[in-house]
mmCIF file of C-alpha atoms in Angstrom:
data_model
loop_
_atom_site.group_PDB
_atom_site.id
_atom_site.type_symbol
_atom_site.label_atom_id
_atom_site.label_comp_id
_atom_site.label_asym_id
_atom_site.label_seq_id
_atom_site.Cartn_x
_atom_site.Cartn_y
_atom_site.Cartn_z
ATOM 1 C CA MET A 1 73.276 235.719 -61.430
ATOM 2 C CA THR A 2 76.854 234.633 -62.106
ATOM 3 C CA SER A 3 80.201 236.002 -61.112
ATOM 4 C CA THR A 4 83.745 234.971 -61.829
ATOM 5 C CA PRO A 5 86.006 235.132 -58.794
ATOM 6 C CA LYS A 6 89.623 236.007 -59.445
ATOM 7 C CA LYS A 7 91.039 234.132 -56.485
ATOM 8 C CA ILE A 8 90.007 230.923 -54.730
ATOM 9 C CA VAL A 9 91.669 229.491 -51.619
ATOM 10 C CA VAL A 10 91.241 225.751 -51.064
ATOM 11 C CA CYS A 11 91.990 224.548 -47.544
ATOM 12 C CA GLY A 12 92.851 220.892 -47.916
ATOM 13 C CA GLY A 13 93.914 221.430 -51.517
ATOM 14 C CA THR A 14 96.300 218.472 -51.507
ATOM 15 C CA GLY A 15 93.561 215.988 -50.597
ATOM 16 C CA PHE A 16 91.499 213.563 -52.662
ATOM 17 C CA LEU A 17 88.724 216.090 -53.352
ATOM 18 C CA GLY A 18 90.623 219.322 -52.667
ATOM 19 C CA SER A 19 93.204 218.654 -55.390
ATOM 20 C CA ARG A 20 90.417 218.138 -57.899
ATOM 21 C CA ILE A 21 88.778 221.390 -56.845
ATOM 22 C CA CYS A 22 92.116 223.117 -57.493
ATOM 23 C CA ARG A 23 92.304 221.523 -60.937
ATOM 24 C CA ALA A 24 88.730 222.512 -61.856
ATOM 25 C CA ALA A 25 89.334 226.117 -60.736
ATOM 26 C CA ALA A 26 92.678 226.332 -62.554
ATOM 27 C CA ALA A 27 90.942 225.167 -65.730
ATOM 28 C CA ARG A 28 88.887 228.368 -65.572
ATOM 29 C CA ASN A 29 92.055 230.443 -65.323
ATOM 30 C CA TRP A 30 91.269 231.487 -61.776
ATOM 31 C CA THR A 31 94.046 232.280 -59.332
ATOM 32 C CA VAL A 32 94.152 229.169 -57.145
ATOM 33 C CA LEU A 33 95.921 228.858 -53.797
ATOM 34 C CA SER A 34 96.036 225.579 -51.868
ATOM 35 C CA LEU A 35 96.606 225.400 -48.125
ATOM 36 C CA SER A 36 97.675 222.196 -46.385
ATOM 37 C CA ARG A 37 100.160 220.883 -43.844
ATOM 38 C CA SER A 38 102.380 219.422 -46.561
ATOM 39 C CA GLY A 39 102.262 222.328 -48.991
ATOM 40 C CA GLN A 40 103.099 220.297 -52.087
ATOM 41 C CA PRO A 41 100.864 217.273 -52.794
ATOM 42 C CA ASN A 42 102.028 213.680 -52.633
ATOM 43 C CA TRP A 43 100.654 212.931 -56.071
ATOM 44 C CA SER A 44 100.802 209.148 -55.765
ATOM 45 C CA THR A 45 98.204 209.280 -52.960
ATOM 46 C CA ILE A 46 95.629 211.317 -54.885
ATOM 47 C CA THR A 47 96.231 210.410 -58.545
ATOM 48 C CA SER A 48 97.347 207.358 -60.490
ATOM 49 C CA SER A 49 100.812 208.850 -61.013
ATOM 50 C CA SER A 50 103.613 210.049 -58.745
ATOM 51 C CA THR A 51 104.410 212.846 -61.202
ATOM 52 C CA ALA A 52 102.807 216.273 -60.875
ATOM 53 C CA PRO A 53 100.251 216.885 -63.661
ATOM 54 C CA ALA A 54 100.657 219.835 -66.019
ATOM 55 C CA TRP A 55 97.909 221.878 -64.346
ATOM 56 C CA ALA A 56 99.722 221.774 -60.961
ATOM 57 C CA SER A 57 102.020 224.617 -62.031
ATOM 58 C CA SER A 58 98.941 226.872 -62.180
ATOM 59 C CA VAL A 59 98.306 226.443 -58.453
ATOM 60 C CA GLN A 60 100.144 228.135 -55.592
ATOM 61 C CA TRP A 61 100.842 225.401 -53.018
ATOM 62 C CA GLU A 62 101.332 226.791 -49.504
ATOM 63 C CA LYS A 63 101.916 225.194 -46.099
ATOM 64 C CA ALA A 64 99.470 226.054 -43.333
ATOM 65 C CA ASP A 65 97.891 224.564 -40.233
ATOM 66 C CA LEU A 66 94.123 224.876 -40.281
ATOM 67 C CA LEU A 67 94.098 224.896 -36.481
ATOM 68 C CA GLN A 68 96.398 227.920 -36.474
ATOM 69 C CA PRO A 69 94.666 230.758 -38.374
ATOM 70 C CA GLY A 70 97.777 232.872 -38.037
ATOM 71 C CA SER A 71 99.483 230.474 -40.454
ATOM 72 C CA TYR A 72 96.965 231.096 -43.230
ATOM 73 C CA SER A 73 95.147 234.373 -42.574
ATOM 74 C CA SER A 74 97.351 236.448 -44.884
ATOM 75 C CA HIS A 75 96.670 234.025 -47.750
ATOM 76 C CA LEU A 76 92.978 234.959 -47.615
ATOM 77 C CA ASP A 77 93.719 238.552 -48.632
ATOM 78 C CA GLY A 78 91.927 239.391 -51.857
ATOM 79 C CA ALA A 79 90.180 236.017 -52.045
ATOM 80 C CA ASP A 80 86.750 235.876 -53.654
ATOM 81 C CA ALA A 81 86.016 232.384 -52.350
ATOM 82 C CA VAL A 82 87.364 230.089 -49.644
ATOM 83 C CA VAL A 83 86.762 226.329 -49.582
ATOM 84 C CA HIS A 84 86.998 224.082 -46.514
ATOM 85 C CA SER A 85 87.785 220.628 -47.889
ATOM 86 C CA MET A 86 89.586 219.205 -44.896
ATOM 87 C CA GLY A 87 87.997 216.877 -42.390
ATOM 88 C CA ILE A 88 88.286 213.400 -40.924
ATOM 89 C CA LEU A 89 86.200 210.293 -41.574
ATOM 90 C CA LEU A 90 87.655 208.191 -38.744
ATOM 91 C CA GLU A 91 89.028 209.328 -35.409
ATOM 92 C CA ALA A 92 92.179 207.845 -33.884
ATOM 93 C CA ASP A 93 90.177 205.513 -31.589
ATOM 94 C CA TYR A 94 88.366 203.904 -34.520
ATOM 95 C CA LYS A 95 91.574 203.676 -36.559
ATOM 96 C CA GLY A 96 93.270 202.082 -33.571
ATOM 97 C CA VAL A 97 90.650 199.330 -33.451
ATOM 98 C CA LEU A 98 90.900 198.680 -37.197
ATOM 99 C CA THR A 99 94.695 198.463 -37.072
ATOM 100 C CA GLY A 100 94.811 196.423 -33.875
ATOM 101 C CA LYS A 101 96.550 199.131 -31.843
ATOM 102 C CA GLU A 102 93.638 199.433 -29.396
ATOM 103 C CA SER A 103 91.367 196.866 -27.809
ATOM 104 C CA ILE A 104 88.070 196.525 -29.624
ATOM 105 C CA TRP A 105 85.913 197.294 -26.580
ATOM 106 C CA ALA A 106 87.864 200.293 -25.275
ATOM 107 C CA GLY A 107 88.460 201.766 -28.704
ATOM 108 C CA LEU A 108 84.872 201.481 -29.945
ATOM 109 C CA GLN A 109 83.470 202.641 -26.621
ATOM 110 C CA ARG A 110 85.419 205.869 -26.904
ATOM 111 C CA ALA A 111 84.913 206.225 -30.667
ATOM 112 C CA PHE A 112 81.128 205.924 -30.326
ATOM 113 C CA SER A 113 80.843 208.074 -27.199
ATOM 114 C CA PRO A 114 78.007 210.597 -27.542
ATOM 115 C CA ARG A 115 80.307 213.574 -27.072
ATOM 116 C CA LYS A 116 83.952 214.562 -27.307
ATOM 117 C CA GLU A 117 85.661 217.892 -26.912
ATOM 118 C CA GLY A 118 86.393 220.130 -29.857
ATOM 119 C CA ALA A 119 88.553 223.211 -29.524
ATOM 120 C CA ARG A 120 89.274 224.471 -26.020
ATOM 121 C CA GLY A 121 86.822 227.349 -25.800
ATOM 122 C CA ASN A 122 84.298 228.616 -28.321
ATOM 123 C CA PRO A 123 86.052 229.210 -31.685
ATOM 124 C CA LEU A 124 83.750 232.169 -32.293
ATOM 125 C CA GLU A 125 85.010 233.904 -29.152
ATOM 126 C CA ARG A 126 88.725 233.684 -29.929
ATOM 127 C CA LYS A 127 90.782 236.690 -30.979
ATOM 128 C CA ALA A 128 91.656 237.209 -34.641
ATOM 129 C CA GLY A 129 94.409 234.808 -35.665
ATOM 130 C CA GLU A 130 94.302 232.943 -32.343
ATOM 131 C CA GLY A 131 94.843 229.198 -32.684
ATOM 132 C CA LEU A 132 92.560 226.304 -31.794
ATOM 133 C CA GLU A 133 93.735 223.992 -29.025
ATOM 134 C CA ALA A 134 92.467 220.432 -28.862
ATOM 135 C CA GLY A 135 90.089 220.049 -25.934
ATOM 136 C CA GLU A 136 90.677 216.319 -25.447
ATOM 137 C CA GLY A 137 93.343 215.525 -22.858
ATOM 138 C CA ASP A 138 95.386 213.455 -25.311
ATOM 139 C CA GLY A 139 95.182 216.154 -27.998
ATOM 140 C CA GLN A 140 93.117 213.936 -30.280
ATOM 141 C CA ALA A 141 91.823 215.381 -33.544
ATOM 142 C CA THR A 142 88.120 214.790 -32.975
ATOM 143 C CA TYR A 143 85.161 215.315 -35.297
ATOM 144 C CA GLU A 144 84.272 218.313 -33.148
ATOM 145 C CA LEU A 145 87.699 219.868 -33.701
ATOM 146 C CA MET A 146 88.370 219.017 -37.350
ATOM 147 C CA ASN A 147 84.921 218.809 -38.936
ATOM 148 C CA ARG A 148 83.247 221.584 -36.970
ATOM 149 C CA ASP A 149 85.530 224.035 -35.162
ATOM 150 C CA SER A 150 88.220 224.298 -37.870
ATOM 151 C CA ALA A 151 85.510 225.138 -40.423
ATOM 152 C CA ILE A 152 83.903 227.744 -38.148
ATOM 153 C CA ALA A 153 87.278 229.384 -37.480
ATOM 154 C CA LEU A 154 88.117 229.424 -41.197
ATOM 155 C CA ALA A 155 84.749 230.992 -42.012
ATOM 156 C CA GLN A 156 85.346 233.607 -39.314
ATOM 157 C CA GLU A 157 88.759 234.471 -40.782
ATOM 158 C CA ALA A 158 87.280 234.606 -44.292
ATOM 159 C CA ALA A 159 84.463 236.905 -43.183
ATOM 160 C CA ALA A 160 87.001 239.211 -41.518
ATOM 161 C CA LYS A 161 88.770 239.463 -44.898
ATOM 162 C CA SER A 162 85.452 240.314 -46.641
ATOM 163 C CA VAL A 163 85.497 237.107 -48.674
ATOM 164 C CA SER A 164 82.208 236.956 -50.563
ATOM 165 C CA SER A 165 81.729 233.162 -50.814
ATOM 166 C CA PHE A 166 82.515 230.275 -48.465
ATOM 167 C CA VAL A 167 82.160 226.604 -49.407
ATOM 168 C CA PHE A 168 82.098 223.899 -46.754
ATOM 169 C CA VAL A 169 82.406 220.318 -47.990
ATOM 170 C CA SER A 170 79.922 218.577 -45.715
ATOM 171 C CA ALA A 171 78.293 215.169 -46.226
ATOM 172 C CA ALA A 172 74.971 213.716 -47.333
ATOM 173 C CA GLY A 173 74.641 211.880 -44.051
ATOM 174 C CA GLY A 174 76.329 209.570 -41.614
ATOM 175 C CA ALA A 175 76.559 205.801 -41.958
ATOM 176 C CA PRO A 176 75.802 202.836 -39.679
ATOM 177 C CA ILE A 177 79.544 202.096 -39.295
ATOM 178 C CA LEU A 178 80.403 205.676 -38.290
ATOM 179 C CA PRO A 179 79.804 207.434 -34.955
ATOM 180 C CA GLN A 180 76.776 209.741 -35.095
ATOM 181 C CA ARG A 181 79.072 212.629 -34.194
ATOM 182 C CA TYR A 182 80.597 212.467 -37.682
ATOM 183 C CA ILE A 183 77.473 213.948 -39.265
ATOM 184 C CA THR A 184 76.207 215.982 -36.297
ATOM 185 C CA THR A 185 79.461 217.974 -36.221
ATOM 186 C CA LYS A 186 79.135 218.641 -39.950
ATOM 187 C CA ARG A 187 75.592 219.935 -39.459
ATOM 188 C CA GLU A 188 76.647 222.011 -36.445
ATOM 189 C CA ALA A 189 79.330 223.645 -38.590
ATOM 190 C CA GLU A 190 76.794 224.442 -41.307
ATOM 191 C CA SER A 191 74.394 225.981 -38.807
ATOM 192 C CA ALA A 192 77.056 228.078 -37.061
ATOM 193 C CA ILE A 193 78.495 229.394 -40.325
ATOM 194 C CA ALA A 194 75.102 230.310 -41.784
ATOM 195 C CA LYS A 195 73.967 231.992 -38.562
ATOM 196 C CA ASN A 196 77.100 233.930 -37.663
ATOM 197 C CA PHE A 197 78.259 235.153 -41.084
ATOM 198 C CA PRO A 198 75.087 236.157 -42.965
ATOM 199 C CA ALA A 199 76.920 238.676 -45.161
ATOM 200 C CA MET A 200 79.037 235.912 -46.654
ATOM 201 C CA ARG A 201 77.365 233.562 -49.142
ATOM 202 C CA SER A 202 77.757 230.081 -47.684
ATOM 203 C CA VAL A 203 77.447 226.881 -49.716
ATOM 204 C CA PHE A 204 77.319 223.459 -48.050
ATOM 205 C CA ILE A 205 78.190 220.662 -50.469
ATOM 206 C CA ARG A 206 76.674 217.368 -49.271
ATOM 207 C CA PRO A 207 78.015 214.441 -51.310
ATOM 208 C CA GLY A 208 77.707 210.782 -50.456
ATOM 209 C CA PHE A 209 80.526 208.329 -51.063
ATOM 210 C CA MET A 210 83.103 209.654 -53.558
ATOM 211 C CA TYR A 211 85.159 207.444 -55.838
ATOM 212 C CA ASP A 212 87.812 207.616 -58.527
ATOM 213 C CA ALA A 213 89.867 205.090 -60.498
ATOM 214 C CA SER A 214 93.052 206.546 -58.995
ATOM 215 C CA ARG A 215 91.917 204.983 -55.710
ATOM 216 C CA ALA A 216 91.108 201.514 -56.965
ATOM 217 C CA PHE A 217 89.375 200.337 -53.770
ATOM 218 C CA THR A 218 86.733 203.088 -54.053
ATOM 219 C CA VAL A 219 85.353 201.848 -57.391
ATOM 220 C CA PRO A 220 83.953 198.457 -56.267
ATOM 221 C CA LEU A 221 82.609 200.098 -53.116
ATOM 222 C CA ALA A 222 80.796 202.648 -55.251
ATOM 223 C CA TYR A 223 79.303 199.984 -57.527
ATOM 224 C CA ALA A 224 78.183 198.001 -54.506
ATOM 225 C CA THR A 225 76.361 201.073 -53.189
ATOM 226 C CA MET A 226 74.607 201.989 -56.434
ATOM 227 C CA PRO A 227 71.788 199.344 -56.317
ATOM 228 C CA VAL A 228 70.907 200.282 -52.723
ATOM 229 C CA ALA A 229 70.966 203.965 -53.654
ATOM 230 C CA ALA A 230 68.608 203.230 -56.552
ATOM 231 C CA VAL A 231 66.168 201.511 -54.189
ATOM 232 C CA ASN A 232 66.361 204.460 -51.794
ATOM 233 C CA TRP A 233 65.617 206.849 -54.667
ATOM 234 C CA ALA A 234 62.660 204.674 -55.738
ATOM 235 C CA VAL A 235 61.115 204.833 -52.260
ATOM 236 C CA GLY A 236 61.556 208.574 -51.993
ATOM 237 C CA GLY A 237 64.611 208.569 -49.749
ATOM 238 C CA ARG A 238 62.889 206.733 -46.902
ATOM 239 C CA LEU A 239 66.046 204.756 -46.145
ATOM 240 C CA SER A 240 68.186 207.872 -45.670
ATOM 241 C CA PRO A 241 67.236 208.538 -42.018
ATOM 242 C CA ILE A 242 68.310 204.979 -41.191
ATOM 243 C CA ALA A 243 71.392 204.425 -43.363
ATOM 244 C CA GLY A 244 72.482 207.966 -44.265
ATOM 245 C CA ALA A 245 75.235 208.213 -46.873
ATOM 246 C CA ALA A 246 75.296 204.416 -47.221
ATOM 247 C CA VAL A 247 72.172 204.652 -49.386
ATOM 248 C CA GLU A 248 73.095 207.901 -51.169
ATOM 249 C CA LYS A 249 74.144 207.740 -54.815
ATOM 250 C CA PRO A 250 77.971 207.611 -54.970
ATOM 251 C CA LEU A 251 79.593 210.346 -57.025
ATOM 252 C CA LYS A 252 82.863 210.535 -58.883
ATOM 253 C CA ALA A 253 85.216 212.943 -57.105
ATOM 254 C CA ASP A 254 85.619 214.996 -60.287
ATOM 255 C CA VAL A 255 81.851 215.548 -60.409
ATOM 256 C CA VAL A 256 81.843 216.948 -56.876
ATOM 257 C CA ALA A 257 84.877 219.147 -57.613
ATOM 258 C CA ASP A 258 83.261 220.570 -60.749
ATOM 259 C CA ALA A 259 80.100 221.251 -58.744
ATOM 260 C CA VAL A 260 82.049 223.126 -56.065
ATOM 261 C CA VAL A 261 83.663 225.417 -58.634
ATOM 262 C CA GLU A 262 80.388 225.966 -60.487
ATOM 263 C CA ALA A 263 78.641 226.791 -57.198
ATOM 264 C CA ILE A 264 81.268 229.453 -56.549
ATOM 265 C CA ALA A 265 80.787 230.920 -60.020
ATOM 266 C CA ASP A 266 76.984 230.924 -59.731
ATOM 267 C CA GLY A 267 76.012 233.514 -57.141
ATOM 268 C CA SER A 268 72.487 232.094 -56.878
ATOM 269 C CA VAL A 269 73.698 228.893 -55.197
ATOM 270 C CA GLU A 270 73.502 229.065 -51.420
ATOM 271 C CA GLY A 271 72.911 226.759 -48.469
ATOM 272 C CA PRO A 272 72.849 222.944 -48.605
ATOM 273 C CA VAL A 273 73.593 221.352 -51.990
ATOM 274 C CA GLN A 274 72.407 217.744 -52.196
ATOM 275 C CA THR A 275 73.326 214.964 -54.648
ATOM 276 C CA GLU A 276 70.891 215.901 -57.415
ATOM 277 C CA GLN A 277 71.973 219.550 -57.339
ATOM 278 C CA ILE A 278 75.644 218.522 -57.242
ATOM 279 C CA GLU A 279 75.125 216.557 -60.441
ATOM 280 C CA GLY A 280 73.241 219.462 -61.986
ATOM 281 C CA LEU A 281 76.024 221.915 -61.202
ATOM 282 C CA ALA A 282 78.638 219.513 -62.594
ATOM 283 C CA THR A 283 76.632 219.157 -65.797
ATOM 284 C CA LYS A 284 76.378 222.927 -66.069
ATOM 285 C CA ALA A 285 80.163 223.149 -65.628
ATOM 286 C CA TRP A 286 80.680 220.543 -68.356
ATOM 287 C CA ARG A 287 78.440 222.443 -70.771
ATOM 288 C CA ARG A 288 80.285 225.665 -69.962
ATOM 289 C CA GLY A 289 83.536 223.927 -70.875
ATOM 290 C CA MET A 290 82.108 222.874 -74.225
ATOM 291 C CA LEU A 291 81.372 226.456 -75.250
#
């Protein structure tokens, strides 16, 4: 069963993956609206050029704060699909250690703590349009707040607007260098969305490491991962519980973006979408484009 949505809203549409989702959707002549703090993208950070590409004029770029549903709720009106493509890989504590702004012991101890606060209060119990307040005393944007609670709140707002499809960009797994909370918060978001909004088709895209030539440093990292990923595939994924995304096949960002848009168009896609299915959806999108 396939359907062609007329309007797609991409939260995080100015990001590395989000901008490519916007491009893939615009190529299908869909109405595409991007939501982000900046509104307009800083093209030099997500492409190899500082100049806006031709397709950018086909996208409506709007400013919004994902932690303040009142800033974006009206943009969901009439949407057929909403995409959550906004999360964090490293929290401030971890970044502080890497940049030398925090002591290694104190920073890593907090970064790898078993639990941090997300939004103050259950996001599912807030009133329509009510914002999310950081639960940590210093207002830190934690995995719990950004990767879990912001996605749950967005799904709640989308369901209230009778949006038919919701896509959450999750992850294939964690990694030895990342706190376990990175992936557990992603999985908690998936579970909460699927359980609380059964009338809305939910798709959870689970890519591993994403790369693109526009971010030169990602290419050698991807090639370094490929042999290990091949070994993991050969042993039936037995390394995944230990190393998570570190042994998952890396994917080009465009492949993941094409898969997201194809998953929206194909009403039969629902639930977790792993690497092999991501590649299959991207191939299907490519073939569609050749027709």
